[in-house]
PDB file of C-alpha atoms in Angstrom:
ATOM      1  CA  MET A  32       0.036   0.014   0.022  1.00  0.00           C
ATOM      2  CA  PRO A  33       1.420   3.496  -0.818  1.00  0.00           C
ATOM      3  CA  PRO A  34       1.986   5.702   2.376  1.00  0.00           C
ATOM      4  CA  LYS A  35      -1.009   8.068   3.123  1.00  0.00           C
ATOM      5  CA  ARG A  36      -0.874  11.592   2.084  1.00  0.00           C
ATOM      6  CA  SER A  37      -2.344  14.298   3.921  1.00  0.00           C
ATOM      7  CA  LEU A  38      -5.598  15.812   2.125  1.00  0.00           C
ATOM      8  CA  SER A  39      -3.892  19.067   1.328  1.00  0.00           C
ATOM      9  CA  GLU A  40      -0.921  17.146  -0.357  1.00  0.00           C
ATOM     10  CA  ALA A  41      -3.239  15.065  -2.554  1.00  0.00           C
ATOM     11  CA  HIS A  42      -5.370  18.330  -3.754  1.00  0.00           C
ATOM     12  CA  ILE A  43      -1.919  20.230  -4.518  1.00  0.00           C
ATOM     13  CA  GLU A  44      -0.748  17.227  -6.606  1.00  0.00           C
ATOM     14  CA  GLU A  45      -4.065  17.120  -8.362  1.00  0.00           C
ATOM     15  CA  ILE A  46      -3.817  20.967  -9.225  1.00  0.00           C
ATOM     16  CA  ASP A  47      -0.318  20.487 -10.409  1.00  0.00           C
ATOM     17  CA  ASP A  48      -1.267  17.818 -12.737  1.00  0.00           C
ATOM     18  CA  ASP A  49      -4.315  19.871 -14.253  1.00  0.00           C
ATOM     19  CA  VAL A  50      -2.093  22.863 -15.126  1.00  0.00           C
ATOM     20  CA  ASP A  51       0.540  22.595 -17.748  1.00  0.00           C
ATOM     21  CA  ILE A  52       3.097  25.477 -18.024  1.00  0.00           C
ATOM     22  CA  LYS A  53       4.646  26.034 -21.221  1.00  0.00           C
ATOM     23  CA  PRO A  54       7.045  28.933 -21.745  1.00  0.00           C
ATOM     24  CA  ILE A  55       5.919  31.200 -24.858  1.00  0.00           C
ATOM     25  CA  THR A  56       8.809  32.060 -26.998  1.00  0.00           C
ATOM     26  CA  LYS A  57       8.837  34.427 -29.990  1.00  0.00           C
ATOM     27  CA  MET A  58       9.936  33.700 -33.367  1.00  0.00           C
ATOM     28  CA  LEU A  59      13.356  35.110 -33.948  1.00  0.00           C
ATOM     29  CA  GLU A  60      14.139  36.799 -37.638  1.00  0.00           C
ATOM     30  CA  VAL A  61      17.707  35.223 -38.288  1.00  0.00           C
ATOM     31  CA  THR A  62      19.720  37.693 -39.886  1.00  0.00           C
ATOM     32  CA  SER A  63      22.576  37.221 -41.792  1.00  0.00           C
ATOM     33  CA  SER A  64      24.858  39.365 -39.982  1.00  0.00           C
ATOM     34  CA  PRO A  65      28.030  37.614 -38.879  1.00  0.00           C
ATOM     35  CA  LEU A  66      28.057  39.571 -35.457  1.00  0.00           C
ATOM     36  CA  VAL A  67      25.271  37.771 -33.912  1.00  0.00           C
ATOM     37  CA  SER A  68      25.022  34.075 -33.509  1.00  0.00           C
ATOM     38  CA  GLU A  69      22.043  31.946 -33.027  1.00  0.00           C
ATOM     39  CA  ASP A  70      23.317  31.147 -29.529  1.00  0.00           C
ATOM     40  CA  GLU A  71      23.703  34.701 -28.294  1.00  0.00           C
ATOM     41  CA  SER A  72      20.111  35.823 -29.728  1.00  0.00           C
ATOM     42  CA  LEU A  73      18.506  32.637 -27.719  1.00  0.00           C
ATOM     43  CA  LYS A  74      20.416  33.867 -24.540  1.00  0.00           C
ATOM     44  CA  ASP A  75      18.334  37.386 -24.775  1.00  0.00           C
ATOM     45  CA  ILE A  76      14.957  35.586 -24.822  1.00  0.00           C
ATOM     46  CA  LYS A  77      12.928  35.575 -21.600  1.00  0.00           C
ATOM     47  CA  PRO A  78       9.942  33.591 -21.208  1.00  0.00           C
ATOM     48  CA  PHE A  79       6.709  35.431 -21.283  1.00  0.00           C
ATOM     49  CA  ILE A  80       3.883  34.147 -18.992  1.00  0.00           C
ATOM     50  CA  ALA A  81       0.440  35.827 -19.880  1.00  0.00           C
ATOM     51  CA  THR A  82      -1.623  36.884 -16.871  1.00  0.00           C
ATOM     52  CA  SER A  83      -5.014  38.484 -16.634  1.00  0.00           C
ATOM     53  CA  PRO A  84      -4.479  42.109 -15.689  1.00  0.00           C
ATOM     54  CA  MET A  85      -5.278  42.518 -11.892  1.00  0.00           C
ATOM     55  CA  LYS A  86      -6.395  46.089 -10.529  1.00  0.00           C
ATOM     56  CA  SER A  87      -4.166  47.294  -7.901  1.00  0.00           C
ATOM     57  CA  LYS A  88      -5.840  48.412  -4.754  1.00  0.00           C
ATOM     58  CA  PHE A  89      -4.023  51.963  -5.064  1.00  0.00           C
ATOM     59  CA  GLN A  90      -5.829  52.567  -8.688  1.00  0.00           C
ATOM     60  CA  SER A  91      -8.725  54.701  -8.024  1.00  0.00           C
ATOM     61  CA  ASN A  92     -11.825  54.684 -10.025  1.00  0.00           C
ATOM     62  CA  LYS A  93     -12.777  58.208 -11.068  1.00  0.00           C
ATOM     63  CA  LYS A  94     -16.140  57.238 -12.123  1.00  0.00           C
ATOM     64  CA  ALA A  95     -17.036  55.696  -8.646  1.00  0.00           C
ATOM     65  CA  LYS A  96     -19.624  57.618  -6.919  1.00  0.00           C
ATOM     66  CA  PRO A  97     -19.786  58.198  -2.958  1.00  0.00           C
ATOM     67  CA  ASN A  98     -21.854  55.911  -1.135  1.00  0.00           C
ATOM     68  CA  SER A  99     -24.960  58.141  -0.191  1.00  0.00           C
ATOM     69  CA  SER A 100     -25.977  55.962   2.978  1.00  0.00           C
ATOM     70  CA  THR A 101     -22.354  56.868   4.592  1.00  0.00           C
ATOM     71  CA  PRO A 102     -22.422  60.212   6.124  1.00  0.00           C
ATOM     72  CA  SER A 103     -19.913  62.824   5.266  1.00  0.00           C
ATOM     73  CA  PRO A 104     -17.528  63.599   8.221  1.00  0.00           C
ATOM     74  CA  LYS A 105     -18.582  66.433  10.386  1.00  0.00           C
ATOM     75  CA  LYS A 106     -16.639  69.674  10.713  1.00  0.00           C
ATOM     76  CA  LYS A 107     -15.774  70.576  13.890  1.00  0.00           C
ATOM     77  CA  ASN A 108     -16.737  74.058  15.248  1.00  0.00           C
ATOM     78  CA  ILE A 109     -13.677  76.005  15.105  1.00  0.00           C
ATOM     79  CA  THR A 110     -13.799  79.703  15.678  1.00  0.00           C
ATOM     80  CA  PRO A 111     -11.809  81.457  13.055  1.00  0.00           C
ATOM     81  CA  LYS A 112      -8.913  83.589  14.436  1.00  0.00           C
ATOM     82  CA  VAL A 113      -9.746  87.138  14.383  1.00  0.00           C
ATOM     83  CA  GLU A 114      -7.794  89.213  11.859  1.00  0.00           C
ATOM     84  CA  TYR A 115      -7.644  92.869  12.292  1.00  0.00           C
ATOM     85  CA  THR A 116      -7.094  95.001   9.199  1.00  0.00           C
ATOM     86  CA  HIS A 117      -6.153  98.708   8.858  1.00  0.00           C
ATOM     87  CA  GLY A 118      -8.218 100.924  10.894  1.00  0.00           C
ATOM     88  CA  HIS A 119      -9.181  98.276  13.430  1.00  0.00           C
ATOM     89  CA  PRO A 120      -7.488  97.630  16.865  1.00  0.00           C
ATOM     90  CA  SER A 121      -4.809  94.756  17.076  1.00  0.00           C
ATOM     91  CA  ALA A 122      -5.460  91.546  19.133  1.00  0.00           C
ATOM     92  CA  LYS A 123      -3.605  93.145  22.027  1.00  0.00           C
ATOM     93  CA  ALA A 124      -5.564  96.558  21.578  1.00  0.00           C
ATOM     94  CA  ARG A 125      -8.818  94.579  21.603  1.00  0.00           C
ATOM     95  CA  PHE A 126      -7.527  92.599  24.458  1.00  0.00           C
ATOM     96  CA  ALA A 127      -6.956  95.898  26.452  1.00  0.00           C
ATOM     97  CA  GLU A 128     -10.244  96.967  25.545  1.00  0.00           C
ATOM     98  CA  ILE A 129     -11.900  94.194  27.082  1.00  0.00           C
ATOM     99  CA  ILE A 130      -9.849  94.611  30.250  1.00  0.00           C
ATOM    100  CA  ILE A 131     -10.909  98.210  30.331  1.00  0.00           C
ATOM    101  CA  GLU A 132     -14.804  97.229  29.926  1.00  0.00           C
ATOM    102  CA  ASN A 133     -14.777  94.423  32.267  1.00  0.00           C
ATOM    103  CA  GLY A 134     -11.949  95.084  34.662  1.00  0.00           C
ATOM    104  CA  ILE A 135      -8.765  93.014  35.121  1.00  0.00           C
ATOM    105  CA  LYS A 136     -10.598  90.489  37.432  1.00  0.00           C
ATOM    106  CA  GLY A 137     -13.857  90.285  35.676  1.00  0.00           C
ATOM    107  CA  TYR A 138     -12.873  89.377  32.081  1.00  0.00           C
ATOM    108  CA  ASP A 139     -13.750  86.043  30.643  1.00  0.00           C
ATOM    109  CA  LYS A 140     -10.461  84.103  29.412  1.00  0.00           C
ATOM    110  CA  THR A 141     -12.656  82.167  26.894  1.00  0.00           C
ATOM    111  CA  PHE A 142     -14.322  85.098  25.492  1.00  0.00           C
ATOM    112  CA  VAL A 143     -10.889  86.832  25.076  1.00  0.00           C
ATOM    113  CA  GLU A 144      -9.561  83.970  23.263  1.00  0.00           C
ATOM    114  CA  ASN A 145     -12.479  83.638  20.895  1.00  0.00           C
ATOM    115  CA  GLU A 146     -12.220  87.633  20.200  1.00  0.00           C
ATOM    116  CA  THR A 147      -8.722  88.053  19.902  1.00  0.00           C
ATOM    117  CA  GLY A 148      -7.183  84.769  19.104  1.00  0.00           C
ATOM    118  CA  LEU A 149      -4.955  84.888  22.007  1.00  0.00           C
ATOM    119  CA  THR A 150      -4.783  81.822  24.121  1.00  0.00           C
ATOM    120  CA  LYS A 151      -5.104  81.876  27.686  1.00  0.00           C
ATOM    121  CA  ASN A 152      -1.554  81.286  28.246  1.00  0.00           C
ATOM    122  CA  GLN A 153      -0.596  84.384  25.952  1.00  0.00           C
ATOM    123  CA  GLN A 154      -3.061  86.263  27.959  1.00  0.00           C
ATOM    124  CA  LYS A 155      -1.303  85.238  31.203  1.00  0.00           C
ATOM    125  CA  GLU A 156       2.265  86.200  29.791  1.00  0.00           C
ATOM    126  CA  MET A 157       1.011  89.571  28.338  1.00  0.00           C
ATOM    127  CA  LEU A 158      -0.354  90.502  31.969  1.00  0.00           C
ATOM    128  CA  LYS A 159       2.477  88.876  33.896  1.00  0.00           C
ATOM    129  CA  THR A 160       5.780  89.436  31.963  1.00  0.00           C
ATOM    130  CA  GLY A 161       4.581  91.537  29.088  1.00  0.00           C
ATOM    131  CA  ARG A 162       3.400  94.432  30.621  1.00  0.00           C
ATOM    132  CA  GLY A 163       5.316  96.860  28.456  1.00  0.00           C
ATOM    133  CA  SER A 164       3.274  95.234  25.323  1.00  0.00           C
ATOM    134  CA  LEU A 165       0.091  95.506  26.990  1.00  0.00           C
ATOM    135  CA  TRP A 166       0.605  99.050  28.407  1.00  0.00           C
ATOM    136  CA  LYS A 167       1.628 100.077  24.628  1.00  0.00           C
ATOM    137  CA  ALA A 168      -1.798  98.397  23.476  1.00  0.00           C
ATOM    138  CA  LEU A 169      -3.762 100.336  26.082  1.00  0.00           C
ATOM    139  CA  TYR A 170      -2.074 103.526  25.227  1.00  0.00           C
ATOM    140  CA  GLY A 171      -2.847 103.274  21.386  1.00  0.00           C
ATOM    141  CA  PHE A 172      -6.347 102.132  21.997  1.00  0.00           C
ATOM    142  CA  ALA A 173      -6.799 105.056  24.590  1.00  0.00           C
ATOM    143  CA  SER A 174      -5.260 107.834  22.098  1.00  0.00           C
ATOM    144  CA  THR A 175      -8.070 106.814  19.536  1.00  0.00           C
ATOM    145  CA  LEU A 176     -10.820 107.444  22.040  1.00  0.00           C
TER     146      LEU A 176
END
């Protein structure tokens, strides 16, 4: 009795028996040139295996329509930074204006951040170590009144 083979080995052998792989060679034109011999021209032949074209997963289909059942990503509510142009006070001057209106202890840091674009740490630094720059902004704003 032949030795028992596992099912996968027997299946692989069946597949191998079914497929005949033959190299496809192209016909060479034999030239009468004495420089190229037949042996050299046969060395340059590489077997060609015809395969069906497979689509790469990186290729995009331009005609593909987005699935309408999937919701589009929602945009986060980000308040844009306030940009001051000519004729309007700078962010520091607006910060100084808010301090004048509400007082140094009564101003809301998140409101100032939304109005001027200055973060809470920047506000803290301007009030703590940047007294000169805040003073200049206050002076510039007061001179326009």
